[in-house]
Coordinates of C-alpha atoms in Angstrom, one line a residue:
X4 CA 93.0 -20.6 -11.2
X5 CA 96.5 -20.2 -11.9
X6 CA 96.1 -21.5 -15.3
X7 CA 93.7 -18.7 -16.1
X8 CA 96.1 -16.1 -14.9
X9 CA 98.7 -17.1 -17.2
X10 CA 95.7 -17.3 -20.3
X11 CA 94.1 -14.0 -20.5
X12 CA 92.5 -15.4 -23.6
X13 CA 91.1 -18.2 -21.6
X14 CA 89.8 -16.1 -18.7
X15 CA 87.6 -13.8 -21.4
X16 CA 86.0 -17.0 -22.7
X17 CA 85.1 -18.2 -19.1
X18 CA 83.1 -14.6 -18.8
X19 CA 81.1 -14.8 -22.3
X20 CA 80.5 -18.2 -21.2
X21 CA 78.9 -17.0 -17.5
X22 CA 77.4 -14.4 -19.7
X23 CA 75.5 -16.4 -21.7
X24 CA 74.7 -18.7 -19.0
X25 CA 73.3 -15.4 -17.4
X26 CA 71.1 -14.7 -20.0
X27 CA 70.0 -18.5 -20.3
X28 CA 69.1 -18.3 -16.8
X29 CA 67.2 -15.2 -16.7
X30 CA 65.2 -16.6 -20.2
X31 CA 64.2 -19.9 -17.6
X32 CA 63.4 -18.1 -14.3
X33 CA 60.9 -15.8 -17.2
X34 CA 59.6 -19.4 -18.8
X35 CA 58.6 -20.4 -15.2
X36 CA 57.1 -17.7 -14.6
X37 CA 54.8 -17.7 -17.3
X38 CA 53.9 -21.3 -16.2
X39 CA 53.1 -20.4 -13.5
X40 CA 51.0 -17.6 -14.3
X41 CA 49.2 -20.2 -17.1
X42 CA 48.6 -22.8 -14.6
X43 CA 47.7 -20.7 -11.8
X44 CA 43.9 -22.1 -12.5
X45 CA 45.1 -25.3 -12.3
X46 CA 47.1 -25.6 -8.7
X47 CA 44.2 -26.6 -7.0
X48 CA 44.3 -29.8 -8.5
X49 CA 48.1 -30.6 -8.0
X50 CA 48.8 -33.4 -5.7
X51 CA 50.8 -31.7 -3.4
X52 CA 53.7 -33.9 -4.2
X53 CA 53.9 -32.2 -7.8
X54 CA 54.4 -28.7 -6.1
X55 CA 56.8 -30.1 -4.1
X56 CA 59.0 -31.3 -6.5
X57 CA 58.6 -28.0 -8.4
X58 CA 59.5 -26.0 -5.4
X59 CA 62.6 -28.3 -5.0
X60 CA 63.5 -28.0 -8.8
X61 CA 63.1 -24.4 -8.7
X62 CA 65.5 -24.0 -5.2
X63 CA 68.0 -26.3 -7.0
X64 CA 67.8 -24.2 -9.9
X65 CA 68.2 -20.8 -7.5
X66 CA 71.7 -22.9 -6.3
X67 CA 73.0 -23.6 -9.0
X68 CA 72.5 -19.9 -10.2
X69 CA 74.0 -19.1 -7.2
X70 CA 76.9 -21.3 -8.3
X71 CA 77.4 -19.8 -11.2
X72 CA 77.0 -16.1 -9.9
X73 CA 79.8 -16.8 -7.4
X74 CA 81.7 -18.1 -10.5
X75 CA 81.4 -15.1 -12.8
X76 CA 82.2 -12.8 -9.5
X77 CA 85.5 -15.2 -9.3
X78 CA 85.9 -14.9 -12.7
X79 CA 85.6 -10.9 -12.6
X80 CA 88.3 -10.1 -10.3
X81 CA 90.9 -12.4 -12.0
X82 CA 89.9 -10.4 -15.4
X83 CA 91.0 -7.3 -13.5
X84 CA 94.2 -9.2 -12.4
X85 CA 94.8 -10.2 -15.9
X86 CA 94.1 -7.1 -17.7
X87 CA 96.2 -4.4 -15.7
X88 CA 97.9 -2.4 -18.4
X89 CA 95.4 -3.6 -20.8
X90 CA 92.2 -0.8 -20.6
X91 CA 91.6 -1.9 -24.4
X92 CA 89.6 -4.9 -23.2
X93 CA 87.7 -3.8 -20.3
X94 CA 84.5 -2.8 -21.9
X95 CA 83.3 -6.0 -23.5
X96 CA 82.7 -7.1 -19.7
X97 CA 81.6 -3.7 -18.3
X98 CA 78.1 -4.2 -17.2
X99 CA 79.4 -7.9 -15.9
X100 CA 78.7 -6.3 -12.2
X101 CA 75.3 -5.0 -13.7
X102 CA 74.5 -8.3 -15.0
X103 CA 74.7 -9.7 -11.6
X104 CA 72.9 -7.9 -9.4
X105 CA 70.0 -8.1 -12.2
X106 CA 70.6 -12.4 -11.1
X107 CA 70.4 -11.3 -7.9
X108 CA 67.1 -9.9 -8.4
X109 CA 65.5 -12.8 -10.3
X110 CA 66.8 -15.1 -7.7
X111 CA 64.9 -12.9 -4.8
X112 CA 61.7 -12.4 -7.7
X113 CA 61.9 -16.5 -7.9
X114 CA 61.5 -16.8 -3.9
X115 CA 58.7 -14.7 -3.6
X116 CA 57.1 -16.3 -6.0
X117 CA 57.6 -19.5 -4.4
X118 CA 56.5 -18.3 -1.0
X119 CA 53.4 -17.1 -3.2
X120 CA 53.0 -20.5 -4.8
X121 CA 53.4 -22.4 -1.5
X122 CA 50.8 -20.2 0.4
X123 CA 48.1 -20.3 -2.7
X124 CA 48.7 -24.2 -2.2
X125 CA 47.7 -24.0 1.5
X126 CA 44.4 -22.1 0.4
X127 CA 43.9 -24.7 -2.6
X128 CA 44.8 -27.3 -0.1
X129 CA 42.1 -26.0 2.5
X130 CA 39.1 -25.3 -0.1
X131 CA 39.5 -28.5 -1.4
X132 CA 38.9 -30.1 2.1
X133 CA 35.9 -28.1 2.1
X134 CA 34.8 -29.0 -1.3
X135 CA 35.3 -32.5 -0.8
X136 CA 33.8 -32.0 2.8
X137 CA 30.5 -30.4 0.5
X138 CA 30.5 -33.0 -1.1
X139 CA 29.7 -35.7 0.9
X140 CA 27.0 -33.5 2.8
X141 CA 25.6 -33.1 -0.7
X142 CA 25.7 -37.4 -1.5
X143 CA 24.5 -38.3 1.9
X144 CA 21.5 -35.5 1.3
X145 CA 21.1 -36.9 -2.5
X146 CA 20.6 -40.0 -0.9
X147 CA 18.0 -39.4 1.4
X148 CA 16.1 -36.8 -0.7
X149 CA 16.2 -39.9 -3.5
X150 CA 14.9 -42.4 -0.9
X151 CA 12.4 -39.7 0.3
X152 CA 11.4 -39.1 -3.3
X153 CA 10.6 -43.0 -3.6
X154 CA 8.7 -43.4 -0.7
X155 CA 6.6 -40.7 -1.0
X156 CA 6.0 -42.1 -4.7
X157 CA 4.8 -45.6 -3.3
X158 CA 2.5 -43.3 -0.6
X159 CA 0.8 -41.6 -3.8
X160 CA 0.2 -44.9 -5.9
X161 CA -1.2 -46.4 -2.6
X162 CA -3.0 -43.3 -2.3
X163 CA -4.6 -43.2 -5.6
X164 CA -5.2 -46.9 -5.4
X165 CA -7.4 -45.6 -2.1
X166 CA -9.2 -42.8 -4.0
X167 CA -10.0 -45.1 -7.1
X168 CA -11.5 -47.8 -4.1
X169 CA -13.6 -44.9 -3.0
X170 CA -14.5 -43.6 -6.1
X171 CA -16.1 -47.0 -7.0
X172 CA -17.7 -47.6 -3.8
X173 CA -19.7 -44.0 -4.2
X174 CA -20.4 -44.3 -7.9
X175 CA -22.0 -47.8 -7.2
X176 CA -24.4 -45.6 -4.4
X177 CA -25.2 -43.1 -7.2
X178 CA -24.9 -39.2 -6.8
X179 CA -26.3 -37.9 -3.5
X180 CA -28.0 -34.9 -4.7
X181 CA -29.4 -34.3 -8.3
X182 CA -27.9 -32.1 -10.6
X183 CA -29.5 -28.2 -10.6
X184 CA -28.2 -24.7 -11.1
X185 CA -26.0 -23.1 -8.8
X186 CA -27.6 -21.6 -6.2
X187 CA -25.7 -17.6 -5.9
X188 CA -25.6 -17.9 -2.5
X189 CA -23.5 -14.6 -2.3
X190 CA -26.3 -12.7 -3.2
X191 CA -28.8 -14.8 -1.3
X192 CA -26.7 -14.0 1.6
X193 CA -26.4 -10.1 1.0
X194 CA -29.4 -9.3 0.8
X195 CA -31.9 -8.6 3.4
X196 CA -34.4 -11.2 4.3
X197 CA -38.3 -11.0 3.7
X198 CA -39.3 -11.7 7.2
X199 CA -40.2 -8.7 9.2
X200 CA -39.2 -7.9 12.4
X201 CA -36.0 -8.8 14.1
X202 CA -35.7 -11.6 15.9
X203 CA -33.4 -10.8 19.3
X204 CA -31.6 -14.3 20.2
X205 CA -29.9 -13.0 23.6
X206 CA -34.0 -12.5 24.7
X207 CA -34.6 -16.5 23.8
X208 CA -34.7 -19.0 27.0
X209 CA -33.0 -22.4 26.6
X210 CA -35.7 -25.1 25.8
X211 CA -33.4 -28.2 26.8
X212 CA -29.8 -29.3 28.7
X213 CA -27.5 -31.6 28.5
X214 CA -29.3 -34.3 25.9
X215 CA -30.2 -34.5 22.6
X216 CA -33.8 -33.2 21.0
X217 CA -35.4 -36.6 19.9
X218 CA -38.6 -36.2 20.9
X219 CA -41.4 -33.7 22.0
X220 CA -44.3 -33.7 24.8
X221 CA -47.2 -35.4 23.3
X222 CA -49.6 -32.1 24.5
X223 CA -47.4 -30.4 22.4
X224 CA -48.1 -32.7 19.1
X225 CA -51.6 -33.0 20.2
X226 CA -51.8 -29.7 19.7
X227 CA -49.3 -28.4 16.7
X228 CA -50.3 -31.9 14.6
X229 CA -47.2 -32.9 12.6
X230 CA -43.8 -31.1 13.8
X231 CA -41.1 -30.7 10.9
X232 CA -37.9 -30.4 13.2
X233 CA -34.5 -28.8 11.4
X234 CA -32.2 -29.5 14.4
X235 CA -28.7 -28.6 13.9
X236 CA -25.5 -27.3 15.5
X237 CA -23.6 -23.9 15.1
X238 CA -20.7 -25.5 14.0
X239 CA -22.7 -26.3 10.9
X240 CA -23.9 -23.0 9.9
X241 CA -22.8 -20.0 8.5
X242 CA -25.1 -16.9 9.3
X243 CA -25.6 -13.9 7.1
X244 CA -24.6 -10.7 9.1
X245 CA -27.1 -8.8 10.4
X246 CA -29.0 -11.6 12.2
X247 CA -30.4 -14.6 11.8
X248 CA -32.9 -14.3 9.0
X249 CA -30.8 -15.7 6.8
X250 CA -28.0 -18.7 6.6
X251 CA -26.1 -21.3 5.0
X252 CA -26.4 -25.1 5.9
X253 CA -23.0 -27.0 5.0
X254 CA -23.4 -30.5 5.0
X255 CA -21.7 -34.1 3.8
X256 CA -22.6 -35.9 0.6
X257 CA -21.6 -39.2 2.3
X258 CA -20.5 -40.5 5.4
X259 CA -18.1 -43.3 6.4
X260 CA -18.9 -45.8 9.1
X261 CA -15.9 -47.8 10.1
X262 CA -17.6 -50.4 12.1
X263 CA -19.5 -51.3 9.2
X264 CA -18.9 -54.6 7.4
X265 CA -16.8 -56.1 10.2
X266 CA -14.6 -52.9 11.3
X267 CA -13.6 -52.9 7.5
X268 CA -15.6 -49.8 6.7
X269 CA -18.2 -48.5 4.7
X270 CA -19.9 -45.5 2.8
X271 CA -23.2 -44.3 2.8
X272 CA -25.2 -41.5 1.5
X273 CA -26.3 -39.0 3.7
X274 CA -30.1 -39.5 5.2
X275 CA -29.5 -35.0 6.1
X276 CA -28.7 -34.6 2.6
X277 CA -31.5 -36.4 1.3
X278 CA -34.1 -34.8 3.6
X279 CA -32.9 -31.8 2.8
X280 CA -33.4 -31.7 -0.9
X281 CA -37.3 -33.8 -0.1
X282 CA -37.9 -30.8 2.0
X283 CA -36.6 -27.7 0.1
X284 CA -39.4 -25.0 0.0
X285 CA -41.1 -26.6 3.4
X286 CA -41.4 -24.9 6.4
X287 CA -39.7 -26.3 9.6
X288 CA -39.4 -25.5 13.5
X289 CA -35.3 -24.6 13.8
X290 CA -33.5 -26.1 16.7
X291 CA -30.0 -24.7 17.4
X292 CA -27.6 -26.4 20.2
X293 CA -25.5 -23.2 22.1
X294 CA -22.8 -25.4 23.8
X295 CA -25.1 -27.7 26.7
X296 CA -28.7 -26.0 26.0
X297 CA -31.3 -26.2 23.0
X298 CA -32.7 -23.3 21.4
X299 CA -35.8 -22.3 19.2
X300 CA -35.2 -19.8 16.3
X301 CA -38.3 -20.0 14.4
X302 CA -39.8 -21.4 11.0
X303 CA -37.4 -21.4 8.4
X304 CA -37.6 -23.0 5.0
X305 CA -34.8 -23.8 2.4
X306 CA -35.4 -21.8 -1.1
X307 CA -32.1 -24.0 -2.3
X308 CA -29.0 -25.7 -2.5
X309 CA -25.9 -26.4 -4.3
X310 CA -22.7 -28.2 -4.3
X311 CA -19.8 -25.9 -2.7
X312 CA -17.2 -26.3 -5.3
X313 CA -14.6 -23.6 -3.4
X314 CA -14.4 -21.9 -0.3
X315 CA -15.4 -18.3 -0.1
X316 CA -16.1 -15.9 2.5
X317 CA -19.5 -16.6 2.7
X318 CA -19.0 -19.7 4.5
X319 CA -16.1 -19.1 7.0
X320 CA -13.1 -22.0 6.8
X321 CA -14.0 -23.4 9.9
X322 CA -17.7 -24.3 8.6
X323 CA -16.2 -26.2 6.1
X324 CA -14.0 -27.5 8.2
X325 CA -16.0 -29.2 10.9
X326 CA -18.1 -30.6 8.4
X327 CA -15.5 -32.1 6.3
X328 CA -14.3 -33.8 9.8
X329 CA -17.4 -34.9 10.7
X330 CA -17.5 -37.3 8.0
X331 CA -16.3 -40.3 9.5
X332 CA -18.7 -41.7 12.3
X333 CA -17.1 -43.8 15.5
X334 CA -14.0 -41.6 15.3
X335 CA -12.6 -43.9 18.0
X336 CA -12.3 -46.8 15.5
X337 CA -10.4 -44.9 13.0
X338 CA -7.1 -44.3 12.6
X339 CA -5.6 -40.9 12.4
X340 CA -4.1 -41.6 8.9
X341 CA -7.2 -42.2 7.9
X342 CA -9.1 -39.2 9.0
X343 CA -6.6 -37.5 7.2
X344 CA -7.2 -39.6 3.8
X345 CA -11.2 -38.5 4.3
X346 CA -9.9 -34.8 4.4
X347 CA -8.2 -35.3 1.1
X348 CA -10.6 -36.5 -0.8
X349 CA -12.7 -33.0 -0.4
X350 CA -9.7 -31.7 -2.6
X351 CA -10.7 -29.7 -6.0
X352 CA -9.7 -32.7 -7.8
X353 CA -11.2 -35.5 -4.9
X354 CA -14.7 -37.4 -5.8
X355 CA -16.4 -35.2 -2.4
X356 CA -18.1 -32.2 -2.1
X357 CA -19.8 -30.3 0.6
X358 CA -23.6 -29.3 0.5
X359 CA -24.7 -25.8 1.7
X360 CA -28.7 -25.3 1.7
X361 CA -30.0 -21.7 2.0
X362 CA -32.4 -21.8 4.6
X363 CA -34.7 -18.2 5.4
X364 CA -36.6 -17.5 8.1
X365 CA -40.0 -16.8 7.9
X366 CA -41.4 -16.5 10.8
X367 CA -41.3 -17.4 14.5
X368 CA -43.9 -19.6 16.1
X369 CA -45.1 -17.7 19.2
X370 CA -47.2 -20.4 20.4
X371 CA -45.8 -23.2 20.0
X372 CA -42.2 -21.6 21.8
X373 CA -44.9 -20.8 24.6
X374 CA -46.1 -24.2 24.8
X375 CA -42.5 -25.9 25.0
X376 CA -41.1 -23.4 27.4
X377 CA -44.4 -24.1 29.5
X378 CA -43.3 -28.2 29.2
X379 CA -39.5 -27.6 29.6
X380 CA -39.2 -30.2 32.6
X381 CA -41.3 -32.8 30.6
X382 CA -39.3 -32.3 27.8
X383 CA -36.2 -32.8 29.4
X384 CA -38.2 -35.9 30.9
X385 CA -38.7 -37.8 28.1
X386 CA -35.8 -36.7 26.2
X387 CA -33.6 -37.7 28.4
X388 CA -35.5 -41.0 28.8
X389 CA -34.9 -41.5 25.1
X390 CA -31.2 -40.9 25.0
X391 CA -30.8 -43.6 27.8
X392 CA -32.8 -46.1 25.8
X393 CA -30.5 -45.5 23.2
X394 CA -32.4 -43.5 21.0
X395 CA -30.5 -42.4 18.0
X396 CA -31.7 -40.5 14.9
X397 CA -29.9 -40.1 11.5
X398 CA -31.0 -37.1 10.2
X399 CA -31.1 -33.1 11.0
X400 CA -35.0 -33.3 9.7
X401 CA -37.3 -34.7 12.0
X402 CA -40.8 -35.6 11.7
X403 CA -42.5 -35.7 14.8
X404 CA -46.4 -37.1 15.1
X405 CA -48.7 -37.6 17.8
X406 CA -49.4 -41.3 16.2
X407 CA -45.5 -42.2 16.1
X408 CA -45.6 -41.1 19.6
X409 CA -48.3 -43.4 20.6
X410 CA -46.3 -46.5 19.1
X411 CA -43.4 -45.8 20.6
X412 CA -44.8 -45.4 23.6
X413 CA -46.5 -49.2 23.4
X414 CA -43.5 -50.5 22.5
X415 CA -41.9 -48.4 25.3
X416 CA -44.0 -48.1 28.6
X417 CA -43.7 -45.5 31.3
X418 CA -42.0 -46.6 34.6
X419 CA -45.7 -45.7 36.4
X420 CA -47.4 -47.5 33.9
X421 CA -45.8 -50.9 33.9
X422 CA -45.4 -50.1 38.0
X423 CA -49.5 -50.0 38.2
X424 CA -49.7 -53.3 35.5
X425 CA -47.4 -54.7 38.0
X426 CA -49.5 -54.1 41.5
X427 CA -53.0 -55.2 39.3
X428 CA -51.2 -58.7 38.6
X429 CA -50.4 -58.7 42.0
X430 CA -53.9 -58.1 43.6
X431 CA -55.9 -60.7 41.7

């Protein structure tokens, strides 16, 4: 320092020299910024360590400005020393003060923008832990959805392998019912019937409890002849309002057995379906089962019948849907999985469709409803004496005669007839 008080000359060089160092600084502390403003976008995917070391280079860069600042002040007052007497040569260095406190102000600029820089690096820092934290949520549910995705691909090639089974098996028993126009059974079943008078079902007395109708009283046939029987549940029907003049019948093209062919299963057509269609346009004695207890609604015949290609609602859901379920016989030998594979192949595109029949009433049969109601307990006799020999039948339609009564009662004697065989063997 002495040196420069004895070379004025010397101590003006060593201030153009901070000078233009002061101006090279500024020019770098304005190229980092614009760096930084360019790769703000890309912090987030700094490694940490990068930002680090920029910090760092930008702190030592803030020391050595600092350096140099505390060099041009140093450098200021011996110009002052050196130039007393000379006022000539004080303005080239004038705004040297100026000049500084401008540093100054870079240097504070360039640690807030490094407190800026550190904090958007915690917030990159934290979103990328989320991200990658997404990320593997989003791979581990990939995964599963793809595994998922396969095994419900494998269920719907076993599945179609099922259908195409089935679909063999029922085109080798031929269609169930022939082909014929569709019935409008909308209109069928909004207009009013052609049977007069209205028939009050609250005023009707049960006929039968607890068993099924199989047979009747053989005073009864004696006297009626021939008894067409329609005998058929609620849960099958689908009345039009207003009564009971008027209904639709929904019933199964096929049904499964899966006892059949050593518990492996097997289809069959319908015996209701096919007694339906050989009886269209016949008259028949309706049976209707309320819960426990039988019921008679009169003669009805059915004026025709179609396949029910879509629901509507003229035949409520649940119609279809107890039918559909019914199906499959010996539901304890099938698996629930199974069922469910039935259920599907009623779908628009599945080989199975429901039946409905539009049966009409046209009249009700005063005395022969007298004559049962005037047998009930005989009725319930041999009706319940059927059901414990094991009696089953196959069909809704039955055909009851005074001359099939007469074999099965041969091949089936009363208890008081084979009692009284018994005691004659005994006497002689």
């Amino acid at each position: 320092m002495d040196g420069l008080s004895e070379d004025p000359e010397l101590a003006h060089e060593i201030l153009k020299l901070l000078h233009n160092k002061l101006r090279e600084a500024r020019q770098e502390l304005q190229d980092i910024e614009l760096r930084t403003k360019r790769s703000g976008s890309e912090i987030a995917l700094l490694d940490s360590s990068d930002l680090q070391q920029q910090n760092d280079k930008l702190r030592d860069e803030l020391a050595d400005l600092r350096l140099r600042m505390s060099a041009a002040a140093e450098g200021e007052d011996i110009k002052q020393t050196l130039l007393v007497g000379k006022p000539e040569s004080s303005t080239p260095d004038s705004n040297v003060e100026e000049q500084l406190q401008q540093l100054n102000d870079l240097i504070a600029n360039a640690n807030e923008r490094i407190l800026k820089n550190n904090s958007r690096l915690k917030r990159y820092k934290s979103k990328y832990r989320e991200l990658r934290s997404e990320k593997v949520g989003l791979e581990l549910s990939l995964s599963t959805t793809t595994a998922d995705i396969e095994r419900e691909t494998q269920s719907l090639k076993e599945h179609q392998s099922r259908v195409l089974a089935v679909e063999a098996e029922l085109s080798a028993l031929g269609p169930p019912a022939p082909q014929v126009p569709q019935f409008d059974l909308a209109a069928f079943m909004s207009t009013r019937g052609s049977m007069v008078g209205h028939l009050d079902v609250t005023t009707l007395q049960p006929l039968l409890k607890s068993t099924p109708l199989l047979e009747l009283p053989e005073a009864i046939l004696t006297q009626f002849g021939p008894v067409d029987l329609l005998v058929i549940r609620p849960e099958e029907v689908a009345w039009a309002d207003g009564g009971v003049d008027r209904a639709a019948l929904v019933t199964q093209p096929y049904r499964f057995d899966p006892t059949a062919r050593k518990n492996t299963g097997t289809w069959t057509v319908n015996s209701s379906l096919n007694d339906l269609i050989d009886n269209v346009g016949r008259a028949q004695e309706l049976f209707i089962r309320q819960q426990d207890d039988w019921y008679y609604y009169g003669t009805y015949q059915c004026v025709g019948y179609s396949p029910l290609l879509e629901t509507s609602d003229t035949i409520p859901h649940s119609v279809v849907r107890h039918v559909t379920q019914a199906t499959a016989i010996h539901k304890d030998h099938i698996a629930p999985v199974a069922l469910k594979f039935i259920d599907s192949l009623y779908t628009p595109e599945g080989p199975l469709k429901l039946q409905y029949f539009a049966l009409e009433r046209t009249g009700f049969h005063r005395e022969f409803y007298e004559a049962i109601r005037s047998s009930v307990k005989e009725l319930q006799a041999i009706n319940a004496a059927a059901a414990k020999r094991g009696k089953t039948v196959s069909s809704i339609i039955r055909r009851l005669s005074l001359k099939e009564s007469s074999k099965k009662r041969e091949r089936n004697p009363s208890p008081g007839l084979v009692s009284s065989t018994h005691k004659s063997k005994r006497k002689k």
